[in-house]
PDB file of C-alpha atoms in Angstrom:
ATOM      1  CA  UNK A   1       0.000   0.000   0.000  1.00 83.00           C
ATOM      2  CA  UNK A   2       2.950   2.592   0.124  1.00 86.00           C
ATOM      3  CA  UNK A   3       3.690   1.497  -3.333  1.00 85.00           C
ATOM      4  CA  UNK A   4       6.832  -0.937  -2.750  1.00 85.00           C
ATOM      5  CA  UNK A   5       7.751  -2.762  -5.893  1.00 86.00           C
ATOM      6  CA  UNK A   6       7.576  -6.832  -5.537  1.00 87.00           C
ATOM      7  CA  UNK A   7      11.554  -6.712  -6.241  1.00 85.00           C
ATOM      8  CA  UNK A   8      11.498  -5.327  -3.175  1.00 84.00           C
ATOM      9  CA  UNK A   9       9.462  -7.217  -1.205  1.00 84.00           C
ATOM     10  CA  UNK A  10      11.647 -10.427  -2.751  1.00 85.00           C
ATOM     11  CA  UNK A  11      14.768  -8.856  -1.543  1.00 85.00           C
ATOM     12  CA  UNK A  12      13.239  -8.576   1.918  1.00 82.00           C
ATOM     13  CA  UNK A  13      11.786 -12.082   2.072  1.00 86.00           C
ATOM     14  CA  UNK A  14      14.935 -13.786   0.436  1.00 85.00           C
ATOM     15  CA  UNK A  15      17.682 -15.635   2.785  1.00 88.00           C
ATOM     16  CA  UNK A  16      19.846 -12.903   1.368  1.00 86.00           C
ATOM     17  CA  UNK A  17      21.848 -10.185   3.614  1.00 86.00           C
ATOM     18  CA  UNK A  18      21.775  -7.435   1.594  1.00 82.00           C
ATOM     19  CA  UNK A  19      22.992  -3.696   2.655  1.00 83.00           C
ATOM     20  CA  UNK A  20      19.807  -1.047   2.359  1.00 82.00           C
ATOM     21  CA  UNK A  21      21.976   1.878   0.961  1.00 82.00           C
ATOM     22  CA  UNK A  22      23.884  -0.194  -2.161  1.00 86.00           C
ATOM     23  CA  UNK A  23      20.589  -2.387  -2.936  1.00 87.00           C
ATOM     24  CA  UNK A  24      17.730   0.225  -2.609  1.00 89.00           C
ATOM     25  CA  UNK A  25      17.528   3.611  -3.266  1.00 90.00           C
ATOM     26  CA  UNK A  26      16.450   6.395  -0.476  1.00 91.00           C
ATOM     27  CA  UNK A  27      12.912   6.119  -1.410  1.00 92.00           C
ATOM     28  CA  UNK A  28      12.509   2.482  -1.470  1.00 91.00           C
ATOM     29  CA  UNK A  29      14.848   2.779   1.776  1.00 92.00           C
ATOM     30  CA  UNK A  30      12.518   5.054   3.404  1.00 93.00           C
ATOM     31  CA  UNK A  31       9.414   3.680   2.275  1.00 94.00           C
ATOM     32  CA  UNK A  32      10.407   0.070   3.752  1.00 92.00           C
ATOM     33  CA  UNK A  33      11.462   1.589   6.859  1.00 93.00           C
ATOM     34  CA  UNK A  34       7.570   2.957   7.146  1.00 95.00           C
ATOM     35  CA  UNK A  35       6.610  -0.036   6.897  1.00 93.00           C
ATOM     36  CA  UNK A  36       8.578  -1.900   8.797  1.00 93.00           C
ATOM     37  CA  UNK A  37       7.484   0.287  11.480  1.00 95.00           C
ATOM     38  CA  UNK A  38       3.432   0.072  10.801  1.00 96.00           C
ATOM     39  CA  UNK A  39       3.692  -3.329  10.871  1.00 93.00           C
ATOM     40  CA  UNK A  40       5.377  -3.402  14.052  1.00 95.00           C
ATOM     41  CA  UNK A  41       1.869  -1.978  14.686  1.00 95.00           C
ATOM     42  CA  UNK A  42       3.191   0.380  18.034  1.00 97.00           C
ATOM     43  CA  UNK A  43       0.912   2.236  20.034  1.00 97.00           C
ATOM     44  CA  UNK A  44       2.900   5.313  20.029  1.00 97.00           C
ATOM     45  CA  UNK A  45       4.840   6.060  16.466  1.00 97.00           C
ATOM     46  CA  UNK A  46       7.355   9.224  16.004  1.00 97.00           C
ATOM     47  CA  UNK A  47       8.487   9.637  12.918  1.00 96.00           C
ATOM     48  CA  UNK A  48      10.419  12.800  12.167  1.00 96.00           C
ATOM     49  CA  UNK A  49       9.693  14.410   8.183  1.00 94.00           C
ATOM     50  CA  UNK A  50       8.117  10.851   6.771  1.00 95.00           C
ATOM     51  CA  UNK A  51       7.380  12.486   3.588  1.00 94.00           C
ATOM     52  CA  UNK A  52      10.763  14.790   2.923  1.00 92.00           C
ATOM     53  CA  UNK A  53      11.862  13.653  -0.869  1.00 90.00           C
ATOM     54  CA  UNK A  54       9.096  11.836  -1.886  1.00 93.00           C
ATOM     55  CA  UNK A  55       6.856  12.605  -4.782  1.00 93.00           C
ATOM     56  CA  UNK A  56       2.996  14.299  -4.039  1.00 92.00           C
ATOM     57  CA  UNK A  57       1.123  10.977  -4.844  1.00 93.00           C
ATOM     58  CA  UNK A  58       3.320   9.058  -2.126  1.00 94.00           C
ATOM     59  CA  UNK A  59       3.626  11.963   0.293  1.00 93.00           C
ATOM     60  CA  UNK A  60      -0.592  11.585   0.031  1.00 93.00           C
ATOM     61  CA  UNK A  61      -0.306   7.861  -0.317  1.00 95.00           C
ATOM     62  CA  UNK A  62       1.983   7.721   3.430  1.00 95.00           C
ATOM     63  CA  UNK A  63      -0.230  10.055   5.252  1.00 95.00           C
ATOM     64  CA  UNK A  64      -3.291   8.585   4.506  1.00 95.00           C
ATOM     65  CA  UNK A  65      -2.002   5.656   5.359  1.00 96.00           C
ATOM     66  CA  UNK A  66      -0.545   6.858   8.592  1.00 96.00           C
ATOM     67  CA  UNK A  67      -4.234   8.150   9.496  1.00 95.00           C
ATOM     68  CA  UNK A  68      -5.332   5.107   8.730  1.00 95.00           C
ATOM     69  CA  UNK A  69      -3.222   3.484  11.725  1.00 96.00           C
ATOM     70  CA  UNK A  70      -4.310   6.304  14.107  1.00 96.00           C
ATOM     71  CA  UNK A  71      -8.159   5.322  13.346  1.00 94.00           C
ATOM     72  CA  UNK A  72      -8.423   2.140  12.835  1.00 93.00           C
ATOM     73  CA  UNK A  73      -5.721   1.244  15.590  1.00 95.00           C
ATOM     74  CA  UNK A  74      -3.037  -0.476  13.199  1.00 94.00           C
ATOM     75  CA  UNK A  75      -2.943  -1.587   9.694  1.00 93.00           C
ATOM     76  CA  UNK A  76      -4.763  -4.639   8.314  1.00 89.00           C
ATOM     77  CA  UNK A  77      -5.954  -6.215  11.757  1.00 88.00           C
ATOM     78  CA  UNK A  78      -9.039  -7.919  12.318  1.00 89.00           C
ATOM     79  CA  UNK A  79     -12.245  -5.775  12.430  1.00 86.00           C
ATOM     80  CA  UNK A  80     -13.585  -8.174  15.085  1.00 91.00           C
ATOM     81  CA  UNK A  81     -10.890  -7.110  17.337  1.00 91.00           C
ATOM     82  CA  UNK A  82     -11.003  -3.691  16.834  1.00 88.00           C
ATOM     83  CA  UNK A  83     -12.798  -2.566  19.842  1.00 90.00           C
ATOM     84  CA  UNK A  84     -10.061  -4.594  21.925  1.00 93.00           C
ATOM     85  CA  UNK A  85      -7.224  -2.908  20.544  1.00 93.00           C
ATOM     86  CA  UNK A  86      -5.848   0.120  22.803  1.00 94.00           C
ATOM     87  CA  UNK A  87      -5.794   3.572  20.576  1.00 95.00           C
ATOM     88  CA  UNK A  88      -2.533   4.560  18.150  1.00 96.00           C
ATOM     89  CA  UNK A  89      -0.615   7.431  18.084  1.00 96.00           C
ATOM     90  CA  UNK A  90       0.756   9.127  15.343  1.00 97.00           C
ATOM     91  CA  UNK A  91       3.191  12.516  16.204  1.00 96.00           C
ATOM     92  CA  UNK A  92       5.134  13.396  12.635  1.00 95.00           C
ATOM     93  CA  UNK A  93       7.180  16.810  12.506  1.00 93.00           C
ATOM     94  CA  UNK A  94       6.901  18.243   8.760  1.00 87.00           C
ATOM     95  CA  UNK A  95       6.775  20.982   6.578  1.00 81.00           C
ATOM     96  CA  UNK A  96       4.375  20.164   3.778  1.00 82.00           C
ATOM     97  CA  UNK A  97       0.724  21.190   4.045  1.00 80.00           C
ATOM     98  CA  UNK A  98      -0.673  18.341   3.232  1.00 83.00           C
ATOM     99  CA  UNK A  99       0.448  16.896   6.757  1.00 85.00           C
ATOM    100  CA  UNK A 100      -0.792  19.781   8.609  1.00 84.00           C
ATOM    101  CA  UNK A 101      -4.281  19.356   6.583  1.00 84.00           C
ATOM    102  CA  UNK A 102      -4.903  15.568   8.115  1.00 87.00           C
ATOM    103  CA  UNK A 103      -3.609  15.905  11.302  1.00 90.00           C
ATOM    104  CA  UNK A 104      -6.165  15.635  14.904  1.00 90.00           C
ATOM    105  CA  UNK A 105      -3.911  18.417  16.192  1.00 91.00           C
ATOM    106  CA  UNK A 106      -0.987  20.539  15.111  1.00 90.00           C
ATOM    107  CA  UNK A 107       2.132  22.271  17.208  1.00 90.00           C
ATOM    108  CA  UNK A 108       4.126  24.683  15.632  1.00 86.00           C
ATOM    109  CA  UNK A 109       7.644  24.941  16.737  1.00 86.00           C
ATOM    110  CA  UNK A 110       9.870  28.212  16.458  1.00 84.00           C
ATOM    111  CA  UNK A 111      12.454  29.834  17.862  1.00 90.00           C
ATOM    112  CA  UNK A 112      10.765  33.089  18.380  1.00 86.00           C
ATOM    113  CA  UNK A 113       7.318  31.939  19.597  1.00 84.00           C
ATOM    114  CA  UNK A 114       8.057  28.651  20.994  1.00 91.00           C
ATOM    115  CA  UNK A 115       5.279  26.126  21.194  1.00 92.00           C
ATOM    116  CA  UNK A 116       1.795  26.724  20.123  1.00 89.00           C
ATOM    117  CA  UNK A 117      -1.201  24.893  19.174  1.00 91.00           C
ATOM    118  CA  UNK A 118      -2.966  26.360  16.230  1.00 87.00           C
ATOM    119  CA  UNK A 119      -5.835  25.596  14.366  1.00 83.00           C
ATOM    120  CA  UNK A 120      -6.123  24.751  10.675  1.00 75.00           C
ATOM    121  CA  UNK A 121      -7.459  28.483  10.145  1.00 75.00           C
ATOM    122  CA  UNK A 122      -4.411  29.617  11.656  1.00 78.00           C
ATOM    123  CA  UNK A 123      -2.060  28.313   9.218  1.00 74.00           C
ATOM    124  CA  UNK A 124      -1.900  31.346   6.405  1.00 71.00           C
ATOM    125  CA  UNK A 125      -0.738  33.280   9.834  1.00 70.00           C
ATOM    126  CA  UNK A 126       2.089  31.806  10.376  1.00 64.00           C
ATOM    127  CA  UNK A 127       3.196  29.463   7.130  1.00 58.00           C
ATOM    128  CA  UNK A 128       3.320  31.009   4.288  1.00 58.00           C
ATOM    129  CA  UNK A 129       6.707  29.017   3.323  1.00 53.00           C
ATOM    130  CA  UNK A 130       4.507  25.205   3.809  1.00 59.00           C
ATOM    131  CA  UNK A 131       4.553  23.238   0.550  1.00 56.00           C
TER     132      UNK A 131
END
């Protein structure tokens, strides 16, 4: 679902030892690290810029998906088991819009005003330099 090729997949299910930075480049790199970490399926997940060099169509492809864990509490687990599960956590630091638009709440960081929860509205305010 991030859009990992099967080659890649093979090379991670193979008996092979391969090094990540001479067999994959730093998009398939990154993208298998995102998953490897969904389907650790934690309840708390910090990832720091998850979408930095990646194209729009998998920047929007990886944040869905990482709402997707927040709300249904993991990826791909049983809908029967659902109301078991304890609640997921998803905190991401970024500077693309398109993160700020599907997040439950958003902290901007500066030097000059510190920390401060704002409000979707709030964003023209105080980034005009979001992608």
């Amino acid at each position: 679902r991030l859009g990992l090729e099967d080659a890649v997949l093979e090379m991670v299910e193979s008996e092979d030892v391969l090094c990540w930075a001479s067999a994959l480049s730093e998009t398939r790199r990154r993208l298998l690290s995102l998953a490897r970490a969904l389907v650790a399926n934690p309840e708390v997940l910090c990832i720091h810029k998850p979408t930095d060099g990646f194209d729009s169509a998998t920047t929007s492809r990886v944040l869905h998906l990482l709402k997707e864990f927040v709300e249904r509490k993991g990826i791909h687990q049983d809908r029967l088991t659902w109301h078991l599960r304890r609640p997921r956590t998803c905190i991401i630091t970024s500077s693309k819009r398109k993160s700020v638009e599907l997040a439950d709440h958003v902290l901007h960081v500066s030097n000059y005003g510190g920390i401060k929860r704002i409000r979707y509205h709030e964003l023209e305010e105080i980034t005009g330099d979001l992608t």
